[in-house]
Amino acid sequence: MTYAVGVDFGTTNSVIAFADEKGEVRTMTWPSAKGPTQTFRTALTFWKQGRGLGHVAGPQALERAISAEPTERFIQSFKSHLASRVFSEARLFGQKVTIEDMVAIFLGHLFEAQGGTAVADGAFLAAGRPVVFAGERPDEDLALRRLSQSYARAGLAQAEFAYEPLGAAYWHARNLRRDETVLVADFGGGTSDFALLHFSHGADGLEAEALGHGGCGVAGDSFDFRLIDHVISPRLGKGATYRSLEKVLPLPAYFHASFAQWHQISWLKTQKTLTELRRFAEVSARGAELEALAELIELDLGFELYQTVGAVKAALSSAPEAPLRFAHGGVSIDSMVSRTDFETWIAPDLAKIEGALDDTMAAAKYSADRVDAVFMTGGTSFIPSLRAVFERRFGAQKLHYDNPFQSVAAGLALLAADRRRRAGNQNVKRIAGPH
């Protein structure tokens, strides 16, 4: 029987980790075209199958998306919709699929490699959740209700939610030999989350006291948006005008506003949208660019473009400039991007992240000098200008990085194991953390 499970259901990638009674942790692996992987892409591909829908997730969903079959629908970053009252369902091949259905279907595929979700029966399961959900005006109660229903539908009704940075804190603290106040900064695709905790050693082992938490709905996807908005969209008709009778009118903004957000790309592929876009192209001086945009949408090239942008963002973490080259079908983009420009573009996002950090520290009534260590996790933590925010505040010597993609799930598994041990001993005080 599985002892404890940690699930990091992320905006971009998801991870599952298992902990045993001795505190040993292993991370689940999945097969992919490039070999075994410990990160499972948070993506689904649907197609019509009889009277119902067929679907795959993760690496298989990506492989089908790359093949660009016109009879399939690729969906990613659906976690970003959890706290939104505007989005509750999608119509796929004439069938209603709610956001709860999407997450439940995804979780089912996520656990398939271990024989299905029954692997978690009897186990304590800690499921990660962001401190602040993504979205303009996120509804936390709605998001948690949807998550709870999704886990239950996937056969994981025993899941208890815990802040994602708390999981990362547990992973960092596993080797602590002295009392320490730790700030965890967890940067995902959709959110940046902070947790401030004090770890101490008592008679019953390591204990954690939660001092404060905070965050904002700005992270890696926001940085991708800046590259799209400044480098790609202008080459695909952003700012174009079209002629209507005797007037010159601006192209409706929703084409590029939607296109800039990765989780909205798939919703643009409708006959109505493509027909309208090509009609504008016929009466616009920048018709070729709008035709290229229509082709990119029609051929489902969003994932290839997403990979290109992600590679440029990663390259700029270690180089002063990087080429952005994309050539598929009739769509061709070739531009050099400098780190200086990129850092200028993401400055407003960094300001929001730093503001959320300020609020977290202020609410805890803690100053930077009282923090012993800062544990940074998530792929976005590699961006130099983001690291610089924390170096200026806390000093480079306090910053720690370890297992940036698996640390949240691994720590959540340790947290679940701790909960299971403590549940068996009513005399032991449960961890004082944000559960």
Coordinates of C-alpha atoms in Angstrom, one line a residue:
M1 CA 0.0 0.0 0.0
T2 CA 1.3 3.5 -0.9
Y3 CA 2.2 5.4 2.3
A4 CA 2.1 9.0 1.2
V5 CA 1.7 10.9 -2.1
G6 CA 2.4 14.4 -3.2
V7 CA 0.8 15.9 -6.3
D8 CA 2.1 19.1 -7.9
F9 CA -0.7 19.9 -10.5
G10 CA 1.0 22.7 -12.4
T11 CA 0.0 25.2 -15.1
T12 CA 2.7 23.9 -17.4
N13 CA 4.0 20.6 -16.0
S14 CA 2.8 18.3 -13.3
V15 CA 4.7 15.9 -11.0
I16 CA 3.8 13.0 -8.6
A17 CA 6.1 11.9 -5.8
F18 CA 5.8 9.0 -3.3
A19 CA 7.2 8.9 0.2
D20 CA 7.6 5.8 2.4
E21 CA 7.6 5.4 6.2
K22 CA 11.3 6.1 6.3
G23 CA 11.0 9.4 4.5
E24 CA 12.5 8.1 1.3
V25 CA 11.0 9.8 -1.8
R26 CA 10.7 8.7 -5.4
T27 CA 9.3 10.7 -8.3
M28 CA 7.0 9.0 -10.9
T29 CA 8.4 8.7 -14.4
W30 CA 6.4 8.6 -17.6
P31 CA 7.4 7.4 -21.1
S32 CA 7.8 9.9 -23.9
A33 CA 9.2 10.1 -27.4
K34 CA 12.4 11.5 -25.9
G35 CA 12.7 8.9 -23.2
P36 CA 11.5 8.7 -19.6
T37 CA 10.5 12.0 -18.0
Q38 CA 9.7 13.0 -14.4
T39 CA 7.6 16.0 -15.5
F40 CA 4.2 15.4 -17.2
R41 CA 3.0 18.2 -19.4
T42 CA -0.3 19.6 -18.2
A43 CA -2.1 19.2 -21.5
L44 CA -4.9 17.2 -23.1
T45 CA -5.8 16.3 -26.6
F46 CA -9.4 15.3 -27.4
W47 CA -11.0 13.8 -30.5
K48 CA -14.4 12.4 -31.4
Q49 CA -14.7 8.7 -30.6
G50 CA -18.1 7.2 -31.4
R51 CA -20.7 9.0 -29.4
G52 CA -18.1 10.2 -26.9
L53 CA -14.7 11.7 -26.7
G54 CA -11.3 10.1 -26.8
H55 CA -8.4 11.7 -25.0
V56 CA -4.8 11.5 -24.0
A57 CA -2.6 13.7 -21.8
G58 CA 1.0 14.7 -21.1
P59 CA 3.6 13.6 -23.6
Q60 CA 1.1 11.7 -25.7
A61 CA -1.1 14.9 -26.0
L62 CA 2.0 16.8 -27.2
E63 CA 2.8 14.2 -29.8
R64 CA -0.7 14.3 -31.2
A65 CA -0.6 18.1 -31.1
I66 CA 2.6 18.2 -33.2
S67 CA 1.0 15.9 -35.8
A68 CA -1.6 18.7 -36.2
E69 CA -4.5 16.4 -37.0
P70 CA -7.5 18.7 -37.9
T71 CA -9.9 16.4 -36.2
E72 CA -8.3 16.8 -32.7
R73 CA -8.3 19.6 -30.1
F74 CA -5.2 20.4 -28.0
I75 CA -5.8 22.1 -24.7
Q76 CA -3.2 23.3 -22.2
S77 CA -2.8 25.6 -19.2
F78 CA -6.4 24.9 -18.1
K79 CA -5.4 25.3 -14.5
S80 CA -5.4 29.0 -15.2
H81 CA -9.2 28.9 -15.6
L82 CA -9.9 27.3 -12.2
A83 CA -10.6 30.6 -10.4
S84 CA -12.5 32.2 -13.3
R85 CA -16.3 32.5 -13.2
V86 CA -16.2 33.5 -16.9
F87 CA -14.9 30.1 -18.0
S88 CA -16.8 27.0 -16.8
E89 CA -16.9 24.7 -19.8
A90 CA -15.8 24.1 -23.4
R91 CA -17.7 22.6 -26.3
L92 CA -15.6 19.9 -27.9
F93 CA -17.0 18.3 -31.0
G94 CA -20.5 19.2 -29.8
Q95 CA -20.1 17.9 -26.3
K96 CA -19.9 19.9 -23.1
V97 CA -16.7 19.4 -21.1
T98 CA -16.5 21.3 -17.8
I99 CA -13.3 22.6 -16.2
E100 CA -13.8 19.9 -13.5
D101 CA -14.1 17.2 -16.2
M102 CA -10.8 18.4 -17.8
V103 CA -8.9 18.4 -14.5
A104 CA -10.3 15.0 -13.5
I105 CA -9.5 13.5 -16.9
F106 CA -6.0 14.9 -16.7
L107 CA -5.5 13.5 -13.1
G108 CA -6.6 10.1 -14.3
H109 CA -4.0 10.1 -17.1
L110 CA -1.4 11.5 -14.6
F111 CA -1.7 8.4 -12.4
E112 CA -2.1 5.8 -15.2
A113 CA 1.6 4.9 -15.1
Q114 CA 1.1 3.4 -11.7
G115 CA -1.9 1.4 -12.5
G116 CA -4.5 4.0 -12.1
T117 CA -5.6 6.4 -9.3
A118 CA -6.2 3.4 -7.0
V119 CA -2.5 3.5 -6.3
A120 CA -3.3 6.2 -3.7
D121 CA -6.0 4.2 -1.9
G122 CA -5.3 4.3 1.8
A123 CA -2.5 6.7 1.4
F124 CA -2.3 10.3 2.7
L125 CA -2.3 12.5 -0.3
A126 CA -1.2 16.2 -0.3
A127 CA -2.3 18.1 -3.3
G128 CA -0.6 21.3 -4.1
R129 CA -2.5 24.6 -4.7
P130 CA -1.1 28.1 -5.4
V131 CA -1.2 30.7 -2.7
V132 CA -3.0 33.0 -5.1
F133 CA -4.7 31.6 -8.2
A134 CA -4.1 32.9 -11.6
G135 CA -6.5 35.4 -13.2
E136 CA -7.6 39.0 -13.1
R137 CA -10.0 38.6 -10.2
P138 CA -9.4 35.0 -9.0
D139 CA -12.2 33.4 -6.9
E140 CA -10.4 31.2 -4.4
D141 CA -13.5 29.5 -3.1
L142 CA -14.6 28.6 -6.6
A143 CA -11.1 27.3 -7.5
L144 CA -10.9 25.1 -4.4
R145 CA -14.4 23.8 -4.9
R146 CA -13.6 22.9 -8.5
L147 CA -10.3 21.3 -7.5
S148 CA -12.0 19.2 -4.8
Q149 CA -14.6 18.0 -7.2
S150 CA -12.0 17.1 -9.8
Y151 CA -9.9 15.1 -7.4
A152 CA -13.0 13.3 -6.2
R153 CA -14.1 12.5 -9.8
A154 CA -10.6 11.1 -10.5
G155 CA -10.9 8.7 -7.5
L156 CA -8.7 10.8 -5.2
A157 CA -11.3 12.1 -2.7
Q158 CA -8.9 11.8 0.2
A159 CA -6.7 14.6 -1.2
E160 CA -5.9 17.4 1.3
F161 CA -4.7 20.7 -0.2
A162 CA -1.5 22.4 0.8
Y163 CA 0.2 25.5 -0.5
E164 CA 2.7 24.6 -3.1
P165 CA 5.6 26.6 -1.5
L166 CA 5.0 24.7 1.7
G167 CA 5.8 21.5 -0.2
A168 CA 9.0 23.1 -1.5
A169 CA 9.8 24.2 2.1
Y170 CA 9.5 20.6 3.3
W171 CA 11.9 19.5 0.6
H172 CA 14.5 22.2 1.5
A173 CA 14.1 21.4 5.3
R174 CA 14.7 17.7 5.0
N175 CA 18.4 18.0 5.7
L176 CA 18.4 20.9 8.2
R177 CA 20.5 20.4 11.2
R178 CA 19.6 23.6 13.0
D179 CA 16.6 25.9 13.5
E180 CA 16.1 28.1 10.5
T181 CA 13.7 30.7 9.1
V182 CA 13.1 30.0 5.5
L183 CA 11.4 31.9 2.7
V184 CA 10.2 29.7 -0.2
A185 CA 9.7 31.4 -3.6
D186 CA 7.9 29.1 -6.0
F187 CA 7.7 30.3 -9.6
G188 CA 5.4 28.3 -11.8
G189 CA 3.8 28.9 -15.1
G190 CA 0.8 30.8 -13.8
T191 CA 1.6 32.0 -10.3
S192 CA 4.5 33.2 -8.1
D193 CA 3.9 31.9 -4.5
F194 CA 5.7 32.7 -1.3
A195 CA 5.8 31.0 2.1
L196 CA 7.7 32.1 5.2
L197 CA 8.3 29.3 7.8
H198 CA 10.4 28.7 10.9
F199 CA 11.7 25.2 11.2
S200 CA 12.8 23.9 14.6
H201 CA 13.9 20.6 16.0
G202 CA 11.9 19.2 18.9
A203 CA 11.5 15.9 20.7
D204 CA 9.2 14.7 17.9
G205 CA 11.4 15.7 15.1
L206 CA 11.3 18.6 12.7
E207 CA 8.4 21.1 13.3
A208 CA 7.4 24.0 11.1
E209 CA 5.6 27.2 12.1
A210 CA 4.0 29.1 9.3
L211 CA 4.8 32.8 9.6
G212 CA 3.2 34.1 6.4
H213 CA 2.3 33.5 2.8
G214 CA 1.4 35.4 -0.3
G215 CA 1.8 35.5 -4.0
C216 CA 0.4 36.8 -7.3
G217 CA -0.9 35.5 -10.6
V218 CA 2.2 36.5 -12.5
A219 CA 5.0 34.0 -13.5
G220 CA 6.5 32.2 -16.4
D221 CA 3.5 32.5 -18.7
S222 CA 3.5 36.3 -18.2
F223 CA 7.2 36.4 -19.4
D224 CA 6.2 34.3 -22.4
F225 CA 3.5 36.9 -23.1
R226 CA 6.1 39.7 -23.3
L227 CA 8.1 37.8 -25.9
I228 CA 5.0 37.1 -27.9
D229 CA 3.7 40.7 -27.6
H230 CA 7.0 42.4 -28.6
V231 CA 8.6 40.0 -31.0
I232 CA 6.0 37.7 -32.6
S233 CA 2.6 39.5 -32.6
P234 CA 4.0 42.5 -34.5
R235 CA 5.1 40.1 -37.3
L236 CA 1.7 38.5 -37.4
G237 CA -0.4 41.6 -37.9
K238 CA -0.6 43.2 -34.5
G239 CA -1.6 46.9 -35.0
A240 CA -2.9 46.3 -38.5
T241 CA -5.8 48.2 -40.0
Y242 CA -8.3 47.3 -42.6
R243 CA -10.5 49.3 -45.0
S244 CA -14.3 49.3 -44.7
L245 CA -16.1 51.4 -47.2
E246 CA -14.4 54.8 -46.9
K247 CA -13.0 54.2 -43.4
V248 CA -9.7 52.7 -42.2
L249 CA -10.4 50.8 -39.0
P250 CA -8.1 49.0 -36.5
L251 CA -8.0 45.2 -36.4
P252 CA -10.1 43.9 -33.5
A253 CA -7.7 43.4 -30.6
Y254 CA -9.0 40.1 -29.5
F255 CA -7.1 38.2 -32.2
H256 CA -3.7 39.0 -30.6
A257 CA -4.9 39.4 -27.0
S258 CA -6.1 35.8 -27.1
F259 CA -3.2 34.6 -29.1
A260 CA -0.7 36.0 -26.5
Q261 CA -2.1 33.8 -23.8
W262 CA -1.0 30.2 -24.3
H263 CA -4.1 28.6 -22.7
Q264 CA -6.3 30.6 -25.1
I265 CA -4.7 29.6 -28.4
S266 CA -6.7 26.5 -28.9
W267 CA -10.0 28.5 -28.6
L268 CA -9.2 30.6 -31.7
K269 CA -9.4 27.6 -34.0
T270 CA -13.0 28.0 -35.1
Q271 CA -14.4 28.4 -38.6
K272 CA -16.0 31.7 -37.6
T273 CA -12.7 33.2 -36.3
L274 CA -10.6 32.0 -39.3
T275 CA -13.2 33.2 -41.8
E276 CA -13.3 36.6 -40.1
L277 CA -9.5 36.9 -39.9
R278 CA -9.1 36.0 -43.6
R279 CA -11.8 38.6 -44.6
F280 CA -9.8 41.3 -42.7
A281 CA -6.6 40.1 -44.5
E282 CA -8.2 40.7 -47.9
V283 CA -8.8 44.4 -47.1
S284 CA -5.6 45.2 -45.1
A285 CA -2.3 46.5 -46.2
R286 CA -0.7 43.9 -43.9
G287 CA -2.8 41.0 -45.4
A288 CA 0.2 38.7 -45.7
E289 CA 0.9 38.9 -41.9
L290 CA -2.8 38.2 -41.1
E291 CA -2.8 35.3 -43.5
A292 CA 0.3 33.9 -41.6
L293 CA -1.6 34.3 -38.3
A294 CA -4.6 32.5 -39.7
E295 CA -2.3 29.7 -41.0
L296 CA -0.6 29.3 -37.6
I297 CA -4.0 29.0 -35.9
E298 CA -5.4 26.6 -38.5
L299 CA -2.3 24.3 -38.5
D300 CA -2.2 24.2 -34.7
L301 CA 1.3 25.5 -34.6
G302 CA 0.9 27.0 -31.2
F303 CA 2.9 24.3 -29.5
E304 CA 5.9 24.6 -31.8
L305 CA 5.8 28.4 -31.3
Y306 CA 5.5 27.8 -27.5
Q307 CA 8.7 25.6 -27.6
T308 CA 10.5 28.3 -29.6
V309 CA 9.6 31.0 -27.1
G310 CA 10.5 28.8 -24.1
A311 CA 13.9 28.0 -25.7
V312 CA 14.6 31.7 -26.2
K313 CA 13.6 32.6 -22.6
A314 CA 15.9 29.8 -21.3
A315 CA 18.8 30.9 -23.5
L316 CA 18.5 34.5 -22.2
S317 CA 19.2 33.2 -18.7
S318 CA 22.8 32.5 -19.7
A319 CA 23.4 34.6 -22.8
P320 CA 23.2 38.4 -23.6
E321 CA 21.1 37.7 -26.7
A322 CA 19.4 34.8 -28.4
P323 CA 17.8 34.2 -31.9
L324 CA 14.1 33.6 -32.2
R325 CA 13.7 31.6 -35.4
F326 CA 10.4 29.9 -36.4
A327 CA 9.5 28.5 -39.8
H328 CA 6.6 26.2 -40.2
G329 CA 4.2 26.1 -43.2
G330 CA 3.8 29.7 -44.5
V331 CA 4.8 31.2 -41.1
S332 CA 8.4 32.5 -40.9
I333 CA 9.8 34.7 -38.1
D334 CA 13.5 35.4 -37.6
S335 CA 14.6 37.9 -35.0
M336 CA 17.4 38.5 -32.5
V337 CA 16.2 39.1 -28.9
S338 CA 18.5 40.8 -26.4
R339 CA 18.4 40.1 -22.6
T340 CA 18.3 43.9 -22.1
D341 CA 15.1 44.2 -24.1
F342 CA 13.6 41.2 -22.5
E343 CA 14.3 42.5 -19.0
T344 CA 12.7 45.8 -20.0
W345 CA 9.6 44.0 -21.2
I346 CA 9.2 42.0 -18.1
A347 CA 9.9 44.8 -15.7
P348 CA 6.2 45.4 -14.9
D349 CA 5.8 41.7 -14.1
L350 CA 8.9 41.7 -11.8
A351 CA 7.4 44.8 -10.0
K352 CA 4.2 42.8 -9.3
I353 CA 6.2 39.9 -8.0
E354 CA 8.3 42.1 -5.8
G355 CA 5.2 43.8 -4.6
A356 CA 3.7 40.4 -3.6
L357 CA 7.0 39.6 -1.8
D358 CA 6.8 43.0 0.1
D359 CA 3.2 42.2 1.1
T360 CA 4.2 38.7 2.3
M361 CA 7.1 40.0 4.5
A362 CA 5.0 42.9 5.8
A363 CA 2.1 40.7 6.8
A364 CA 4.5 38.4 8.7
K365 CA 6.2 41.4 10.2
Y366 CA 9.6 40.1 9.2
S367 CA 12.6 41.9 7.8
A368 CA 15.0 40.4 5.3
D369 CA 17.8 40.2 7.8
R370 CA 15.7 37.8 10.0
V371 CA 15.5 35.3 7.1
D372 CA 18.2 32.6 7.2
A373 CA 17.6 31.1 3.8
V374 CA 15.7 31.7 0.6
F375 CA 14.7 28.5 -1.3
M376 CA 13.9 29.3 -5.0
T377 CA 12.1 26.7 -7.1
G378 CA 10.4 26.4 -10.5
G379 CA 11.8 26.9 -13.9
T380 CA 11.3 30.7 -13.9
S381 CA 13.7 31.0 -11.0
F382 CA 16.6 30.8 -13.5
I383 CA 15.8 34.2 -15.0
P384 CA 18.7 36.5 -13.9
S385 CA 16.7 39.6 -13.3
L386 CA 14.3 37.7 -11.1
R387 CA 17.1 36.3 -9.1
A388 CA 18.6 39.8 -8.8
V389 CA 15.4 40.9 -7.0
F390 CA 16.1 38.4 -4.2
E391 CA 19.9 38.9 -4.2
R392 CA 19.4 42.6 -3.6
R393 CA 16.9 41.9 -0.8
F394 CA 18.5 39.0 1.0
G395 CA 22.0 38.6 -0.3
A396 CA 23.2 36.0 -2.9
Q397 CA 24.7 33.8 -0.1
K398 CA 21.2 33.1 1.3
L399 CA 19.7 31.9 -2.0
H400 CA 19.4 28.1 -2.5
Y401 CA 18.3 26.1 -5.6
D402 CA 17.6 22.4 -5.6
N403 CA 15.5 20.2 -7.9
P404 CA 13.5 23.1 -9.3
F405 CA 11.0 21.0 -11.1
Q406 CA 10.4 18.1 -8.6
S407 CA 10.9 19.8 -5.3
V408 CA 7.2 20.8 -4.7
A409 CA 5.8 17.3 -5.3
A410 CA 8.6 15.7 -3.4
G411 CA 8.1 18.0 -0.4
L412 CA 4.3 17.5 -0.6
A413 CA 4.9 13.7 -0.3
L414 CA 7.0 14.3 2.8
L415 CA 4.3 16.6 4.2
A416 CA 1.7 13.8 3.5
A417 CA 3.9 11.3 5.3
D418 CA 4.3 13.6 8.2
R419 CA 0.5 14.1 8.4
R420 CA 0.0 10.3 8.4
R421 CA 2.5 9.8 11.2
R422 CA 1.0 12.6 13.3
A423 CA -2.5 11.3 12.7
G424 CA -1.5 8.1 14.3
N425 CA -0.4 9.9 17.5
Q426 CA -2.9 12.3 18.9
N427 CA -0.5 13.5 21.5
V428 CA 1.7 15.0 18.8
K429 CA 0.8 18.5 17.7
R430 CA 0.1 18.7 14.0
I431 CA 2.3 20.9 11.9
A432 CA 1.2 24.6 12.2
G433 CA 1.1 25.3 8.5
P434 CA -1.2 26.7 5.8
H435 CA -3.1 23.6 4.8

